[in-house]
mmCIF file of C-alpha atoms in Angstrom:
data_model
loop_
_atom_site.group_PDB
_atom_site.id
_atom_site.type_symbol
_atom_site.label_atom_id
_atom_site.label_comp_id
_atom_site.label_asym_id
_atom_site.label_seq_id
_atom_site.Cartn_x
_atom_site.Cartn_y
_atom_site.Cartn_z
ATOM 1 C CA GLN W 13 10.035 2.403 79.798
ATOM 2 C CA VAL W 14 13.788 2.615 78.512
ATOM 3 C CA GLN W 15 15.047 2.479 74.665
ATOM 4 C CA LEU W 16 18.359 1.416 74.029
ATOM 5 C CA VAL W 17 20.620 1.982 70.983
ATOM 6 C CA GLU W 18 23.555 0.063 69.986
ATOM 7 C CA SER W 19 26.423 1.125 67.729
ATOM 8 C CA GLY W 20 30.124 0.398 66.657
ATOM 9 C CA GLY W 21 29.646 -3.073 65.020
ATOM 10 C CA GLY W 22 31.270 -3.967 61.678
ATOM 11 C CA LEU W 23 33.724 -6.248 60.184
ATOM 12 C CA VAL W 24 36.943 -7.053 61.567
ATOM 13 C CA GLN W 25 39.864 -9.404 61.178
ATOM 14 C CA ALA W 26 40.442 -12.143 63.725
ATOM 15 C CA GLY W 27 42.848 -10.407 66.497
ATOM 16 C CA GLY W 28 41.465 -6.955 65.808
ATOM 17 C CA SER W 29 39.454 -4.736 68.087
ATOM 18 C CA LEU W 30 36.075 -3.234 68.227
ATOM 19 C CA ARG W 31 34.354 -0.911 70.572
ATOM 20 C CA LEU W 32 30.355 -1.042 71.169
ATOM 21 C CA SER W 33 28.473 1.743 72.631
ATOM 22 C CA CYS W 34 24.841 1.476 73.992
ATOM 23 C CA ALA W 35 22.837 4.689 74.428
ATOM 24 C CA ALA W 36 19.912 4.840 76.876
ATOM 25 C CA SER W 37 17.047 7.027 77.132
ATOM 26 C CA ALA W 38 16.455 6.639 80.745
ATOM 27 C CA ARG W 39 16.610 9.373 82.949
ATOM 28 C CA THR W 40 17.013 6.950 85.942
ATOM 29 C CA PHE W 41 20.095 5.178 84.165
ATOM 30 C CA ASN W 42 21.925 4.785 87.039
ATOM 31 C CA THR W 43 19.328 2.453 88.440
ATOM 32 C CA TYR W 44 19.767 -0.089 85.974
ATOM 33 C CA THR W 45 22.219 -3.019 85.709
ATOM 34 C CA MET W 46 23.560 -3.072 82.067
ATOM 35 C CA GLY W 47 24.034 -6.203 80.355
ATOM 36 C CA TRP W 48 26.003 -7.290 77.018
ATOM 37 C CA PHE W 49 24.904 -10.335 75.280
ATOM 38 C CA ARG W 50 25.369 -11.803 71.765
ATOM 39 C CA GLN W 51 23.481 -14.274 69.298
ATOM 40 C CA ALA W 52 24.915 -16.141 66.287
ATOM 41 C CA PRO W 53 22.307 -17.541 63.795
ATOM 42 C CA GLY W 54 20.629 -20.823 65.296
ATOM 43 C CA LYS W 55 22.250 -20.234 68.541
ATOM 44 C CA GLU W 56 20.533 -19.169 72.026
ATOM 45 C CA ARG W 57 21.434 -15.648 73.012
ATOM 46 C CA GLU W 58 24.827 -15.606 74.961
ATOM 47 C CA PHE W 59 25.706 -13.564 78.232
ATOM 48 C CA LEU W 60 28.931 -11.654 77.870
ATOM 49 C CA VAL W 61 29.247 -9.161 80.603
ATOM 50 C CA ALA W 62 27.152 -7.052 83.206
ATOM 51 C CA MET W 63 28.035 -3.705 84.886
ATOM 52 C CA ARG W 64 26.559 -4.069 88.462
ATOM 53 C CA LEU W 65 25.069 -1.224 90.280
ATOM 54 C CA SER W 66 28.206 -1.558 92.483
ATOM 55 C CA GLY W 67 30.488 -0.754 89.409
ATOM 56 C CA ASP W 68 31.968 -4.325 89.713
ATOM 57 C CA PRO W 69 31.566 -5.805 86.076
ATOM 58 C CA TYR W 70 30.786 -9.302 85.910
ATOM 59 C CA TYR W 71 32.359 -11.387 82.681
ATOM 60 C CA SER W 72 31.551 -14.744 81.354
ATOM 61 C CA ASP W 73 34.528 -16.765 80.696
ATOM 62 C CA SER W 74 34.461 -16.470 76.884
ATOM 63 C CA VAL W 75 35.130 -12.803 77.113
ATOM 64 C CA LYS W 76 37.315 -12.523 80.479
ATOM 65 C CA GLY W 77 40.581 -10.789 79.565
ATOM 66 C CA ARG W 78 39.560 -9.558 76.049
ATOM 67 C CA PHE W 79 36.293 -7.776 76.613
ATOM 68 C CA THR W 80 36.139 -4.561 78.897
ATOM 69 C CA VAL W 81 32.661 -3.022 79.756
ATOM 70 C CA SER W 82 32.469 0.538 80.925
ATOM 71 C CA ARG W 83 29.798 3.103 82.068
ATOM 72 C CA ASP W 84 29.093 6.722 81.888
ATOM 73 C CA ASN W 85 26.219 7.334 84.063
ATOM 74 C CA ALA W 86 26.546 11.410 82.908
ATOM 75 C CA LYS W 87 26.049 10.376 79.525
ATOM 76 C CA ASN W 88 23.600 7.349 80.054
ATOM 77 C CA THR W 89 25.872 5.055 78.025
ATOM 78 C CA VAL W 90 27.641 1.688 78.419
ATOM 79 C CA SER W 91 30.560 0.677 76.014
ATOM 80 C CA LEU W 92 32.067 -2.658 75.127
ATOM 81 C CA GLN W 93 35.734 -2.607 74.064
ATOM 82 C CA MET W 94 36.457 -5.748 72.344
ATOM 83 C CA ASN W 95 40.056 -6.873 71.714
ATOM 84 C CA SER W 96 41.716 -10.013 70.245
ATOM 85 C CA LEU W 97 38.720 -10.926 68.410
ATOM 86 C CA LYS W 98 38.010 -14.534 67.281
ATOM 87 C CA PRO W 99 35.816 -15.774 64.345
ATOM 88 C CA GLU W 100 33.389 -17.373 67.218
ATOM 89 C CA ASP W 101 32.658 -13.836 68.471
ATOM 90 C CA THR W 102 30.683 -13.101 65.043
ATOM 91 C CA GLY W 103 27.052 -12.437 66.318
ATOM 92 C CA VAL W 104 24.175 -9.845 66.892
ATOM 93 C CA TYR W 105 25.524 -7.801 70.069
ATOM 94 C CA TYR W 106 22.866 -6.406 72.158
ATOM 95 C CA CYS W 107 22.808 -4.188 75.204
ATOM 96 C CA ALA W 108 20.173 -4.614 78.035
ATOM 97 C CA ALA W 109 18.991 -2.969 81.124
ATOM 98 C CA GLY W 110 17.334 -4.891 83.921
ATOM 99 C CA THR W 111 17.618 -5.441 87.794
ATOM 100 C CA ASP W 112 21.064 -6.152 89.576
ATOM 101 C CA TRP W 113 20.093 -9.772 90.049
ATOM 102 C CA GLN W 114 21.140 -13.117 88.328
ATOM 103 C CA VAL W 115 22.772 -10.520 85.750
ATOM 104 C CA TRP W 116 23.939 -13.701 83.436
ATOM 105 C CA ARG W 117 20.296 -14.280 82.688
ATOM 106 C CA THR W 118 18.478 -12.857 79.887
ATOM 107 C CA ALA W 119 15.316 -12.973 82.330
ATOM 108 C CA SER W 120 16.745 -10.392 84.481
ATOM 109 C CA TYR W 121 16.496 -7.511 81.614
ATOM 110 C CA ASP W 122 13.473 -5.815 81.224
ATOM 111 C CA TYR W 123 15.037 -3.516 77.969
ATOM 112 C CA TRP W 124 16.881 -4.650 75.121
ATOM 113 C CA GLY W 125 18.162 -2.747 72.236
ATOM 114 C CA GLN W 126 17.921 -3.578 68.393
ATOM 115 C CA GLY W 127 21.637 -5.300 68.072
ATOM 116 C CA THR W 128 24.505 -4.445 66.008
ATOM 117 C CA GLN W 129 26.420 -6.684 63.970
ATOM 118 C CA VAL W 130 29.853 -8.027 64.667
ATOM 119 C CA THR W 131 31.459 -10.187 62.003
ATOM 120 C CA VAL W 132 34.933 -11.263 62.779
ATOM 121 C CA SER W 133 37.027 -13.000 59.428
ATOM 122 C CA SER W 134 39.409 -15.680 59.899
#
């Protein structure tokens, strides 16, 4: 069983930055692929980026070049640095822990945090 807690969300103007963090309870944190997703009202959950076990991140096209994922196995945390934010980035952001397989799919993740709200004003 893994508990995940996101933090760092808030309100920011377009072009601004936010840094999200995800704290995990698992003692075996370094055995999980960690992913970030977001969900806007009325839309499906959208894949953003995954930190593979190899240490090589896999980014979606929508955030490539703007968002950066990092992982600290010693502290059981994964972070998402978000720069050049756009209004369309608004949504609830979730971190997830799962298998190192088809990491762009929600079905590949067994554990999810409660989410943190990110609102980008125009």
